[in-house]
Amino acid sequence: MQRSARALFSSIYRKKKQAHANHDVHLLARSVNEWLPQGIQSMIDGTYTPRFLKRYYFKEEVLDQLHLSDRVLQYVLLQQLKPTFSYVMNPNCYHLHGPSGVRLATQRIKEVLATQKPQYIIRADIKSYYKSIQHHVLIDDVRRYYSDPKVQAMLEQVIRNPIETPRGYKNPDNGIALRGPLSQFFSALYLKPLDDAFNEMDVAYLRYQDDILILCHTKRQLERCKRRLITILQERHLRLSRKKTRIGAINTGFHFLGIHYLEPQSPNSTKSTQSLSQTAANDAFAFDCLLFNQPGGVMTSQA
């Protein structure tokens, strides 16, 4: 563990060695033989506790940042957890593959489109996903899938990590650090019930962080998938993003992970234009009903 931790810190230091003399990276470099072995030992003992997150306010976002030493130590913890992913995580959660995740997801989508010819799509995006993760729900998930009390204790400390702000310290009940080494792990674990729910359905389901894609063959499958999706998201205290979610026919093509699939039909004829407009209107109505859980959210077979 120390070898991988030192290698990571050396890489970080090479990138930041030109930083201001008072930057934390220089202090940590001078005392690396103290804090790093102590941190590794605390992880072995199950007593690791991260420093407070530090909150920075920017014009368009608020960023909660880990201390540099915690980035290194949590990276080591993640490496110890990775061997469990094949037993715990759903294989349809593609961001856990790292940089190759987008390529693998793209290959799967192209294969499904070429061989199964799906007709309907749910392209969903979860609104403010990382900020909406409930700490008590995530901690219950950790305890459900990891029986080691040391692992449970350390992950709970990371999840409940207090935040240092210019106005004092905060102990929120929801939200995790977006750019932390464990954020991808937590995002995969939190929506594991959703991933598992589509295992036995005859549809193509993929998820990359908070981006969800479901390809269906029939309207009946589409309705079942919509109901299951919204039920589980409500249980997880999550909501869909209105602007980034699409439900309906595939005939106009779709985007997923920055790639466009299936060229849209040529809208030269009046009939074609009216058909596409009507499809968009139906999709918008269905999504509104689904989002607010009102009657009429499920289209009938005559729709």
PDB file of C-alpha atoms in Angstrom:
ATOM      1  CA  MET A   1       0.000   0.000   0.000  1.00  0.00           C
ATOM      2  CA  GLN A   2       2.830   2.395   0.858  1.00  0.00           C
ATOM      3  CA  ARG A   3       4.459   1.820  -2.507  1.00  0.00           C
ATOM      4  CA  SER A   4       1.344   2.819  -4.480  1.00  0.00           C
ATOM      5  CA  ALA A   5       0.703   5.751  -2.133  1.00  0.00           C
ATOM      6  CA  ARG A   6       4.242   7.079  -2.564  1.00  0.00           C
ATOM      7  CA  ALA A   7       4.034   6.673  -6.323  1.00  0.00           C
ATOM      8  CA  LEU A   8       0.800   8.690  -6.439  1.00  0.00           C
ATOM      9  CA  PHE A   9       2.145  11.434  -4.188  1.00  0.00           C
ATOM     10  CA  SER A  10       5.344  11.661  -6.255  1.00  0.00           C
ATOM     11  CA  SER A  11       3.235  12.115  -9.382  1.00  0.00           C
ATOM     12  CA  ILE A  12       1.186  14.849  -7.714  1.00  0.00           C
ATOM     13  CA  TYR A  13       4.298  16.584  -6.427  1.00  0.00           C
ATOM     14  CA  ARG A  14       5.923  16.656  -9.873  1.00  0.00           C
ATOM     15  CA  LYS A  15       2.849  18.458 -11.216  1.00  0.00           C
ATOM     16  CA  LYS A  16       2.628  20.918  -8.314  1.00  0.00           C
ATOM     17  CA  LYS A  17       6.269  21.516  -7.362  1.00  0.00           C
ATOM     18  CA  GLN A  18       6.140  24.995  -8.937  1.00  0.00           C
ATOM     19  CA  ALA A  19       3.296  25.961  -6.584  1.00  0.00           C
ATOM     20  CA  HIS A  20       3.660  28.724  -3.988  1.00  0.00           C
ATOM     21  CA  ALA A  21       6.105  27.954  -1.184  1.00  0.00           C
ATOM     22  CA  ASN A  22       3.243  27.855   1.320  1.00  0.00           C
ATOM     23  CA  HIS A  23       1.271  25.280  -0.663  1.00  0.00           C
ATOM     24  CA  ASP A  24       0.380  22.114   1.248  1.00  0.00           C
ATOM     25  CA  VAL A  25       2.199  19.953  -1.281  1.00  0.00           C
ATOM     26  CA  HIS A  26       5.610  21.241  -0.078  1.00  0.00           C
ATOM     27  CA  LEU A  27       4.772  20.663   3.575  1.00  0.00           C
ATOM     28  CA  LEU A  28       3.560  17.150   2.801  1.00  0.00           C
ATOM     29  CA  ALA A  29       6.684  16.438   0.750  1.00  0.00           C
ATOM     30  CA  ARG A  30       8.907  17.370   3.692  1.00  0.00           C
ATOM     31  CA  SER A  31       6.924  15.200   6.115  1.00  0.00           C
ATOM     32  CA  VAL A  32       5.945  12.338   3.795  1.00  0.00           C
ATOM     33  CA  ASN A  33       7.825   9.803   5.928  1.00  0.00           C
ATOM     34  CA  GLU A  34       5.590  10.704   8.855  1.00  0.00           C
ATOM     35  CA  TRP A  35       2.028  11.257   7.658  1.00  0.00           C
ATOM     36  CA  LEU A  36       1.971   8.575   4.966  1.00  0.00           C
ATOM     37  CA  PRO A  37       3.013   5.559   7.123  1.00  0.00           C
ATOM     38  CA  GLN A  38       0.727   6.800   9.894  1.00  0.00           C
ATOM     39  CA  GLY A  39      -2.165   7.108   7.466  1.00  0.00           C
ATOM     40  CA  ILE A  40      -1.568   3.628   6.027  1.00  0.00           C
ATOM     41  CA  GLN A  41      -1.431   2.157   9.527  1.00  0.00           C
ATOM     42  CA  SER A  42      -4.687   3.880  10.482  1.00  0.00           C
ATOM     43  CA  MET A  43      -6.318   2.228   7.468  1.00  0.00           C
ATOM     44  CA  ILE A  44      -4.996  -1.171   8.527  1.00  0.00           C
ATOM     45  CA  ASP A  45      -6.371  -0.549  12.020  1.00  0.00           C
ATOM     46  CA  GLY A  46      -9.692   0.722  10.632  1.00  0.00           C
ATOM     47  CA  THR A  47      -9.307   4.066  12.408  1.00  0.00           C
ATOM     48  CA  TYR A  48      -8.655   6.298   9.387  1.00  0.00           C
ATOM     49  CA  THR A  49     -10.471   9.636   9.663  1.00  0.00           C
ATOM     50  CA  PRO A  50     -10.115  12.220   6.876  1.00  0.00           C
ATOM     51  CA  ARG A  51      -9.481  15.900   7.460  1.00  0.00           C
ATOM     52  CA  PHE A  52     -12.336  18.317   6.906  1.00  0.00           C
ATOM     53  CA  LEU A  53     -13.361  19.026   3.340  1.00  0.00           C
ATOM     54  CA  LYS A  54     -12.677  22.609   2.325  1.00  0.00           C
ATOM     55  CA  ARG A  55     -15.411  24.451   0.454  1.00  0.00           C
ATOM     56  CA  TYR A  56     -14.614  26.897  -2.340  1.00  0.00           C
ATOM     57  CA  TYR A  57     -17.179  29.210  -3.918  1.00  0.00           C
ATOM     58  CA  PHE A  58     -16.964  29.968  -7.630  1.00  0.00           C
ATOM     59  CA  LYS A  59     -19.270  31.943  -9.881  1.00  0.00           C
ATOM     60  CA  GLU A  60     -21.051  28.906 -11.332  1.00  0.00           C
ATOM     61  CA  GLU A  61     -20.381  26.148  -8.789  1.00  0.00           C
ATOM     62  CA  VAL A  62     -19.472  25.279  -5.231  1.00  0.00           C
ATOM     63  CA  LEU A  63     -16.566  22.845  -4.841  1.00  0.00           C
ATOM     64  CA  ASP A  64     -15.788  20.727  -1.789  1.00  0.00           C
ATOM     65  CA  GLN A  65     -12.139  19.665  -1.939  1.00  0.00           C
ATOM     66  CA  LEU A  66     -10.288  16.912  -0.113  1.00  0.00           C
ATOM     67  CA  HIS A  67      -7.008  17.623   1.612  1.00  0.00           C
ATOM     68  CA  LEU A  68      -4.121  16.418  -0.532  1.00  0.00           C
ATOM     69  CA  SER A  69      -3.106  13.742   1.987  1.00  0.00           C
ATOM     70  CA  ASP A  70      -6.651  12.345   1.990  1.00  0.00           C
ATOM     71  CA  ARG A  71      -6.623  12.120  -1.809  1.00  0.00           C
ATOM     72  CA  VAL A  72      -3.608   9.852  -1.539  1.00  0.00           C
ATOM     73  CA  LEU A  73      -4.926   7.721   1.316  1.00  0.00           C
ATOM     74  CA  GLN A  74      -8.411   7.338  -0.171  1.00  0.00           C
ATOM     75  CA  TYR A  75      -6.834   6.294  -3.451  1.00  0.00           C
ATOM     76  CA  VAL A  76      -5.106   3.479  -1.540  1.00  0.00           C
ATOM     77  CA  LEU A  77      -8.406   2.532   0.090  1.00  0.00           C
ATOM     78  CA  LEU A  78     -10.056   2.421  -3.332  1.00  0.00           C
ATOM     79  CA  GLN A  79      -7.355   0.034  -4.593  1.00  0.00           C
ATOM     80  CA  GLN A  80      -8.147  -2.302  -1.699  1.00  0.00           C
ATOM     81  CA  LEU A  81     -11.856  -2.185  -2.559  1.00  0.00           C
ATOM     82  CA  LYS A  82     -11.490  -2.774  -6.306  1.00  0.00           C
ATOM     83  CA  PRO A  83     -11.178  -6.588  -6.056  1.00  0.00           C
ATOM     84  CA  THR A  84     -14.689  -6.637  -4.558  1.00  0.00           C
ATOM     85  CA  PHE A  85     -16.312  -4.807  -7.489  1.00  0.00           C
ATOM     86  CA  SER A  86     -16.916  -7.958  -9.537  1.00  0.00           C
ATOM     87  CA  TYR A  87     -18.887  -9.405  -6.606  1.00  0.00           C
ATOM     88  CA  VAL A  88     -20.728  -6.256  -5.496  1.00  0.00           C
ATOM     89  CA  MET A  89     -21.209  -3.894  -8.437  1.00  0.00           C
ATOM     90  CA  ASN A  90     -23.514  -4.450 -11.377  1.00  0.00           C
ATOM     91  CA  PRO A  91     -21.677  -5.040 -14.710  1.00  0.00           C
ATOM     92  CA  ASN A  92     -24.031  -2.542 -16.412  1.00  0.00           C
ATOM     93  CA  CYS A  93     -22.423   0.283 -14.406  1.00  0.00           C
ATOM     94  CA  TYR A  94     -19.754   1.320 -16.893  1.00  0.00           C
ATOM     95  CA  HIS A  95     -17.944   4.205 -15.209  1.00  0.00           C
ATOM     96  CA  LEU A  96     -16.191   1.765 -12.870  1.00  0.00           C
ATOM     97  CA  HIS A  97     -14.131   0.595 -15.854  1.00  0.00           C
ATOM     98  CA  GLY A  98     -12.261   3.896 -15.767  1.00  0.00           C
ATOM     99  CA  PRO A  99     -11.170   5.551 -19.033  1.00  0.00           C
ATOM    100  CA  SER A 100     -12.282   2.515 -21.054  1.00  0.00           C
ATOM    101  CA  GLY A 101     -15.851   2.720 -19.719  1.00  0.00           C
ATOM    102  CA  VAL A 102     -17.109   5.018 -22.493  1.00  0.00           C
ATOM    103  CA  ARG A 103     -15.613   2.771 -25.171  1.00  0.00           C
ATOM    104  CA  LEU A 104     -17.173  -0.365 -23.659  1.00  0.00           C
ATOM    105  CA  ALA A 105     -20.572   1.316 -23.326  1.00  0.00           C
ATOM    106  CA  THR A 106     -20.396   2.538 -26.920  1.00  0.00           C
ATOM    107  CA  GLN A 107     -19.582  -0.956 -28.182  1.00  0.00           C
ATOM    108  CA  ARG A 108     -22.524  -2.399 -26.271  1.00  0.00           C
ATOM    109  CA  ILE A 109     -24.979   0.194 -27.632  1.00  0.00           C
ATOM    110  CA  LYS A 110     -23.846  -0.320 -31.223  1.00  0.00           C
ATOM    111  CA  GLU A 111     -24.187  -4.090 -30.825  1.00  0.00           C
ATOM    112  CA  VAL A 112     -27.718  -3.800 -29.393  1.00  0.00           C
ATOM    113  CA  LEU A 113     -28.828  -1.400 -32.139  1.00  0.00           C
ATOM    114  CA  ALA A 114     -27.421  -3.655 -34.858  1.00  0.00           C
ATOM    115  CA  THR A 115     -28.695  -7.002 -33.575  1.00  0.00           C
ATOM    116  CA  GLN A 116     -31.826  -6.325 -31.495  1.00  0.00           C
ATOM    117  CA  LYS A 117     -33.314  -3.314 -33.321  1.00  0.00           C
ATOM    118  CA  PRO A 118     -34.947  -1.636 -30.271  1.00  0.00           C
ATOM    119  CA  GLN A 119     -37.784   0.796 -31.019  1.00  0.00           C
ATOM    120  CA  TYR A 120     -38.090   2.840 -27.800  1.00  0.00           C
ATOM    121  CA  ILE A 121     -35.709   4.636 -25.508  1.00  0.00           C
ATOM    122  CA  ILE A 122     -35.395   6.076 -22.015  1.00  0.00           C
ATOM    123  CA  ARG A 123     -32.453   8.450 -21.934  1.00  0.00           C
ATOM    124  CA  ALA A 124     -32.411   9.738 -18.362  1.00  0.00           C
ATOM    125  CA  ASP A 125     -30.178  12.077 -16.399  1.00  0.00           C
ATOM    126  CA  ILE A 126     -30.412  12.473 -12.625  1.00  0.00           C
ATOM    127  CA  LYS A 127     -30.630  16.028 -11.371  1.00  0.00           C
ATOM    128  CA  SER A 128     -27.736  17.047  -9.061  1.00  0.00           C
ATOM    129  CA  TYR A 129     -26.891  13.402  -8.442  1.00  0.00           C
ATOM    130  CA  TYR A 130     -23.834  13.724  -6.201  1.00  0.00           C
ATOM    131  CA  LYS A 131     -25.406  16.497  -4.138  1.00  0.00           C
ATOM    132  CA  SER A 132     -28.585  14.429  -3.669  1.00  0.00           C
ATOM    133  CA  ILE A 133     -26.947  11.273  -2.277  1.00  0.00           C
ATOM    134  CA  GLN A 134     -28.366  10.724   1.201  1.00  0.00           C
ATOM    135  CA  HIS A 135     -25.694   9.806   3.756  1.00  0.00           C
ATOM    136  CA  HIS A 136     -27.828   7.429   5.820  1.00  0.00           C
ATOM    137  CA  VAL A 137     -28.961   5.538   2.715  1.00  0.00           C
ATOM    138  CA  LEU A 138     -25.405   5.206   1.402  1.00  0.00           C
ATOM    139  CA  ILE A 139     -24.121   4.056   4.803  1.00  0.00           C
ATOM    140  CA  ASP A 140     -26.833   1.385   4.903  1.00  0.00           C
ATOM    141  CA  ASP A 141     -25.676   0.242   1.461  1.00  0.00           C
ATOM    142  CA  VAL A 142     -22.075   0.009   2.670  1.00  0.00           C
ATOM    143  CA  ARG A 143     -23.138  -2.096   5.653  1.00  0.00           C
ATOM    144  CA  ARG A 144     -25.273  -4.337   3.424  1.00  0.00           C
ATOM    145  CA  TYR A 145     -22.480  -5.226   1.013  1.00  0.00           C
ATOM    146  CA  TYR A 146     -19.347  -4.951   3.178  1.00  0.00           C
ATOM    147  CA  SER A 147     -19.331  -6.940   6.406  1.00  0.00           C
ATOM    148  CA  ASP A 148     -15.878  -5.905   7.654  1.00  0.00           C
ATOM    149  CA  PRO A 149     -16.469  -3.453  10.539  1.00  0.00           C
ATOM    150  CA  LYS A 150     -13.185  -1.661   9.773  1.00  0.00           C
ATOM    151  CA  VAL A 151     -14.233  -0.989   6.195  1.00  0.00           C
ATOM    152  CA  GLN A 152     -17.668   0.121   7.370  1.00  0.00           C
ATOM    153  CA  ALA A 153     -16.175   2.556   9.907  1.00  0.00           C
ATOM    154  CA  MET A 154     -13.711   4.119   7.457  1.00  0.00           C
ATOM    155  CA  LEU A 155     -16.244   4.538   4.662  1.00  0.00           C
ATOM    156  CA  GLU A 156     -18.746   6.066   7.086  1.00  0.00           C
ATOM    157  CA  GLN A 157     -16.120   8.618   8.156  1.00  0.00           C
ATOM    158  CA  VAL A 158     -15.500   9.507   4.510  1.00  0.00           C
ATOM    159  CA  ILE A 159     -19.229   9.831   3.767  1.00  0.00           C
ATOM    160  CA  ARG A 160     -19.970  11.989   6.817  1.00  0.00           C
ATOM    161  CA  ASN A 161     -16.856  14.136   6.384  1.00  0.00           C
ATOM    162  CA  PRO A 162     -17.587  17.665   7.750  1.00  0.00           C
ATOM    163  CA  ILE A 163     -17.026  20.688   5.516  1.00  0.00           C
ATOM    164  CA  GLU A 164     -14.986  23.770   6.415  1.00  0.00           C
ATOM    165  CA  THR A 165     -16.524  26.918   4.956  1.00  0.00           C
ATOM    166  CA  PRO A 166     -15.826  30.656   5.405  1.00  0.00           C
ATOM    167  CA  ARG A 167     -18.906  30.706   7.657  1.00  0.00           C
ATOM    168  CA  GLY A 168     -17.892  27.814   9.894  1.00  0.00           C
ATOM    169  CA  TYR A 169     -18.171  24.040   9.783  1.00  0.00           C
ATOM    170  CA  LYS A 170     -21.084  22.153   8.272  1.00  0.00           C
ATOM    171  CA  ASN A 171     -22.262  18.572   8.797  1.00  0.00           C
ATOM    172  CA  PRO A 172     -24.662  17.981   5.898  1.00  0.00           C
ATOM    173  CA  ASP A 173     -26.890  14.914   5.645  1.00  0.00           C
ATOM    174  CA  ASN A 174     -26.440  14.576   1.906  1.00  0.00           C
ATOM    175  CA  GLY A 175     -23.836  15.019  -0.813  1.00  0.00           C
ATOM    176  CA  ILE A 176     -20.368  13.579  -1.414  1.00  0.00           C
ATOM    177  CA  ALA A 177     -17.143  15.125  -2.705  1.00  0.00           C
ATOM    178  CA  LEU A 178     -17.426  15.141  -6.484  1.00  0.00           C
ATOM    179  CA  ARG A 179     -13.734  14.707  -7.357  1.00  0.00           C
ATOM    180  CA  GLY A 180     -12.643  12.405  -4.546  1.00  0.00           C
ATOM    181  CA  PRO A 181     -11.061   8.998  -5.328  1.00  0.00           C
ATOM    182  CA  LEU A 182     -14.079   7.239  -3.805  1.00  0.00           C
ATOM    183  CA  SER A 183     -16.790   9.322  -5.495  1.00  0.00           C
ATOM    184  CA  GLN A 184     -17.133   6.906  -8.429  1.00  0.00           C
ATOM    185  CA  PHE A 185     -17.379   3.985  -6.016  1.00  0.00           C
ATOM    186  CA  PHE A 186     -20.095   5.696  -3.984  1.00  0.00           C
ATOM    187  CA  SER A 187     -22.052   6.701  -7.093  1.00  0.00           C
ATOM    188  CA  ALA A 188     -22.017   3.097  -8.325  1.00  0.00           C
ATOM    189  CA  LEU A 189     -23.072   1.671  -4.961  1.00  0.00           C
ATOM    190  CA  TYR A 190     -25.887   4.178  -4.386  1.00  0.00           C
ATOM    191  CA  LEU A 191     -27.731   3.232  -7.570  1.00  0.00           C
ATOM    192  CA  LYS A 192     -26.969  -0.486  -7.419  1.00  0.00           C
ATOM    193  CA  PRO A 193     -30.689  -1.210  -6.661  1.00  0.00           C
ATOM    194  CA  LEU A 194     -31.580   0.484  -9.956  1.00  0.00           C
ATOM    195  CA  ASP A 195     -28.894  -1.413 -11.879  1.00  0.00           C
ATOM    196  CA  ASP A 196     -30.010  -4.729 -10.373  1.00  0.00           C
ATOM    197  CA  ALA A 197     -33.690  -4.043 -11.086  1.00  0.00           C
ATOM    198  CA  PHE A 198     -33.130  -4.313 -14.847  1.00  0.00           C
ATOM    199  CA  ASN A 199     -31.055  -7.498 -14.770  1.00  0.00           C
ATOM    200  CA  GLU A 200     -33.929  -9.827 -15.612  1.00  0.00           C
ATOM    201  CA  MET A 201     -35.848  -7.526 -17.954  1.00  0.00           C
ATOM    202  CA  ASP A 202     -35.529  -8.131 -21.692  1.00  0.00           C
ATOM    203  CA  VAL A 203     -34.128  -4.641 -22.355  1.00  0.00           C
ATOM    204  CA  ALA A 204     -30.669  -3.134 -22.799  1.00  0.00           C
ATOM    205  CA  TYR A 205     -29.736  -1.117 -19.702  1.00  0.00           C
ATOM    206  CA  LEU A 206     -26.556   0.950 -19.254  1.00  0.00           C
ATOM    207  CA  ARG A 207     -25.463   3.496 -16.670  1.00  0.00           C
ATOM    208  CA  TYR A 208     -22.480   5.811 -16.576  1.00  0.00           C
ATOM    209  CA  GLN A 209     -22.525   7.747 -13.279  1.00  0.00           C
ATOM    210  CA  ASP A 210     -25.841   9.647 -13.432  1.00  0.00           C
ATOM    211  CA  ASP A 211     -26.511   9.003 -17.139  1.00  0.00           C
ATOM    212  CA  ILE A 212     -28.957   6.163 -17.777  1.00  0.00           C
ATOM    213  CA  LEU A 213     -29.914   4.508 -21.059  1.00  0.00           C
ATOM    214  CA  ILE A 214     -32.646   1.903 -21.504  1.00  0.00           C
ATOM    215  CA  LEU A 215     -33.453   0.491 -24.952  1.00  0.00           C
ATOM    216  CA  CYS A 216     -36.810  -1.288 -25.274  1.00  0.00           C
ATOM    217  CA  HIS A 217     -38.536  -3.325 -27.980  1.00  0.00           C
ATOM    218  CA  THR A 218     -42.182  -2.532 -27.225  1.00  0.00           C
ATOM    219  CA  LYS A 219     -44.332   0.141 -25.583  1.00  0.00           C
ATOM    220  CA  ARG A 220     -45.253  -2.302 -22.837  1.00  0.00           C
ATOM    221  CA  GLN A 221     -41.585  -2.673 -21.955  1.00  0.00           C
ATOM    222  CA  LEU A 222     -41.219   1.095 -22.062  1.00  0.00           C
ATOM    223  CA  GLU A 223     -44.058   1.552 -19.558  1.00  0.00           C
ATOM    224  CA  ARG A 224     -42.699  -1.098 -17.209  1.00  0.00           C
ATOM    225  CA  CYS A 225     -39.240   0.448 -17.336  1.00  0.00           C
ATOM    226  CA  LYS A 226     -40.593   3.945 -16.646  1.00  0.00           C
ATOM    227  CA  ARG A 227     -42.521   2.743 -13.605  1.00  0.00           C
ATOM    228  CA  ARG A 228     -39.571   0.807 -12.233  1.00  0.00           C
ATOM    229  CA  LEU A 229     -37.172   3.698 -12.858  1.00  0.00           C
ATOM    230  CA  ILE A 230     -39.266   6.334 -11.126  1.00  0.00           C
ATOM    231  CA  THR A 231     -40.107   4.046  -8.185  1.00  0.00           C
ATOM    232  CA  ILE A 232     -36.477   3.314  -7.387  1.00  0.00           C
ATOM    233  CA  LEU A 233     -35.376   6.917  -7.867  1.00  0.00           C
ATOM    234  CA  GLN A 234     -38.053   8.035  -5.416  1.00  0.00           C
ATOM    235  CA  GLU A 235     -36.846   5.431  -2.905  1.00  0.00           C
ATOM    236  CA  ARG A 236     -33.315   6.808  -3.330  1.00  0.00           C
ATOM    237  CA  HIS A 237     -34.516  10.448  -2.934  1.00  0.00           C
ATOM    238  CA  LEU A 238     -33.491  11.327  -6.499  1.00  0.00           C
ATOM    239  CA  ARG A 239     -35.176  13.242  -9.322  1.00  0.00           C
ATOM    240  CA  LEU A 240     -34.797  13.257 -13.078  1.00  0.00           C
ATOM    241  CA  SER A 241     -33.499  16.274 -14.962  1.00  0.00           C
ATOM    242  CA  ARG A 242     -36.295  17.617 -17.173  1.00  0.00           C
ATOM    243  CA  LYS A 243     -33.978  19.105 -19.802  1.00  0.00           C
ATOM    244  CA  LYS A 244     -31.719  16.062 -20.213  1.00  0.00           C
ATOM    245  CA  THR A 245     -34.279  13.253 -20.088  1.00  0.00           C
ATOM    246  CA  ARG A 246     -36.019  11.791 -23.117  1.00  0.00           C
ATOM    247  CA  ILE A 247     -38.666   9.044 -23.230  1.00  0.00           C
ATOM    248  CA  GLY A 248     -40.229   7.730 -26.436  1.00  0.00           C
ATOM    249  CA  ALA A 249     -39.453   6.348 -29.897  1.00  0.00           C
ATOM    250  CA  ILE A 250     -35.919   6.101 -31.240  1.00  0.00           C
ATOM    251  CA  ASN A 251     -36.854   7.249 -34.753  1.00  0.00           C
ATOM    252  CA  THR A 252     -35.082  10.607 -34.373  1.00  0.00           C
ATOM    253  CA  GLY A 253     -31.845   9.138 -32.985  1.00  0.00           C
ATOM    254  CA  PHE A 254     -30.339   9.915 -29.571  1.00  0.00           C
ATOM    255  CA  HIS A 255     -27.185  11.047 -27.772  1.00  0.00           C
ATOM    256  CA  PHE A 256     -25.415   9.173 -24.991  1.00  0.00           C
ATOM    257  CA  LEU A 257     -22.005   9.997 -23.498  1.00  0.00           C
ATOM    258  CA  GLY A 258     -21.368  12.560 -26.218  1.00  0.00           C
ATOM    259  CA  ILE A 259     -22.033  10.200 -29.136  1.00  0.00           C
ATOM    260  CA  HIS A 260     -24.975  10.416 -31.531  1.00  0.00           C
ATOM    261  CA  TYR A 261     -26.641   7.153 -32.546  1.00  0.00           C
ATOM    262  CA  LEU A 262     -28.947   6.662 -35.536  1.00  0.00           C
ATOM    263  CA  GLU A 263     -29.287   9.589 -37.917  1.00  0.00           C
ATOM    264  CA  PRO A 264     -32.686  11.313 -37.692  1.00  0.00           C
ATOM    265  CA  GLN A 265     -35.204  10.739 -40.457  1.00  0.00           C
ATOM    266  CA  SER A 266     -35.366  13.394 -43.184  1.00  0.00           C
ATOM    267  CA  PRO A 267     -38.143  15.873 -42.298  1.00  0.00           C
ATOM    268  CA  ASN A 268     -38.781  16.855 -45.934  1.00  0.00           C
ATOM    269  CA  SER A 269     -42.396  15.805 -46.056  1.00  0.00           C
ATOM    270  CA  THR A 270     -45.236  17.415 -44.113  1.00  0.00           C
ATOM    271  CA  LYS A 271     -46.312  13.994 -42.902  1.00  0.00           C
ATOM    272  CA  SER A 272     -42.867  13.253 -41.512  1.00  0.00           C
ATOM    273  CA  THR A 273     -42.623  16.637 -39.785  1.00  0.00           C
ATOM    274  CA  GLN A 274     -46.029  16.235 -38.162  1.00  0.00           C
ATOM    275  CA  SER A 275     -45.143  12.739 -37.017  1.00  0.00           C
ATOM    276  CA  LEU A 276     -41.919  13.885 -35.352  1.00  0.00           C
ATOM    277  CA  SER A 277     -43.648  16.850 -33.707  1.00  0.00           C
ATOM    278  CA  GLN A 278     -46.422  14.654 -32.352  1.00  0.00           C
ATOM    279  CA  THR A 279     -43.881  12.160 -30.982  1.00  0.00           C
ATOM    280  CA  ALA A 280     -41.993  14.947 -29.214  1.00  0.00           C
ATOM    281  CA  ALA A 281     -45.230  16.315 -27.719  1.00  0.00           C
ATOM    282  CA  ASN A 282     -46.264  12.864 -26.466  1.00  0.00           C
ATOM    283  CA  ASP A 283     -42.832  12.288 -24.967  1.00  0.00           C
ATOM    284  CA  ALA A 284     -42.900  15.649 -23.178  1.00  0.00           C
ATOM    285  CA  PHE A 285     -46.372  14.976 -21.747  1.00  0.00           C
ATOM    286  CA  ALA A 286     -45.411  11.484 -20.593  1.00  0.00           C
ATOM    287  CA  PHE A 287     -42.247  12.776 -18.946  1.00  0.00           C
ATOM    288  CA  ASP A 288     -44.067  15.559 -17.096  1.00  0.00           C
ATOM    289  CA  CYS A 289     -46.557  13.049 -15.697  1.00  0.00           C
ATOM    290  CA  LEU A 290     -43.772  10.650 -14.771  1.00  0.00           C
ATOM    291  CA  LEU A 291     -41.653  13.327 -13.106  1.00  0.00           C
ATOM    292  CA  PHE A 292     -44.419  14.588 -10.852  1.00  0.00           C
ATOM    293  CA  ASN A 293     -45.976  11.132 -10.299  1.00  0.00           C
ATOM    294  CA  GLN A 294     -49.426  12.176 -11.472  1.00  0.00           C
ATOM    295  CA  PRO A 295     -52.130  10.052 -13.091  1.00  0.00           C
ATOM    296  CA  GLY A 296     -51.615   9.724 -16.816  1.00  0.00           C
ATOM    297  CA  GLY A 297     -47.868   9.207 -16.571  1.00  0.00           C
ATOM    298  CA  VAL A 298     -48.195   5.786 -18.137  1.00  0.00           C
ATOM    299  CA  MET A 299     -49.284   5.772 -21.778  1.00  0.00           C
ATOM    300  CA  THR A 300     -51.904   3.288 -22.752  1.00  0.00           C
ATOM    301  CA  SER A 301     -51.448   0.787 -25.546  1.00  0.00           C
ATOM    302  CA  GLN A 302     -53.471   3.096 -27.834  1.00  0.00           C
ATOM    303  CA  ALA A 303     -51.092   6.052 -27.262  1.00  0.00           C
TER     304      ALA A 303
END
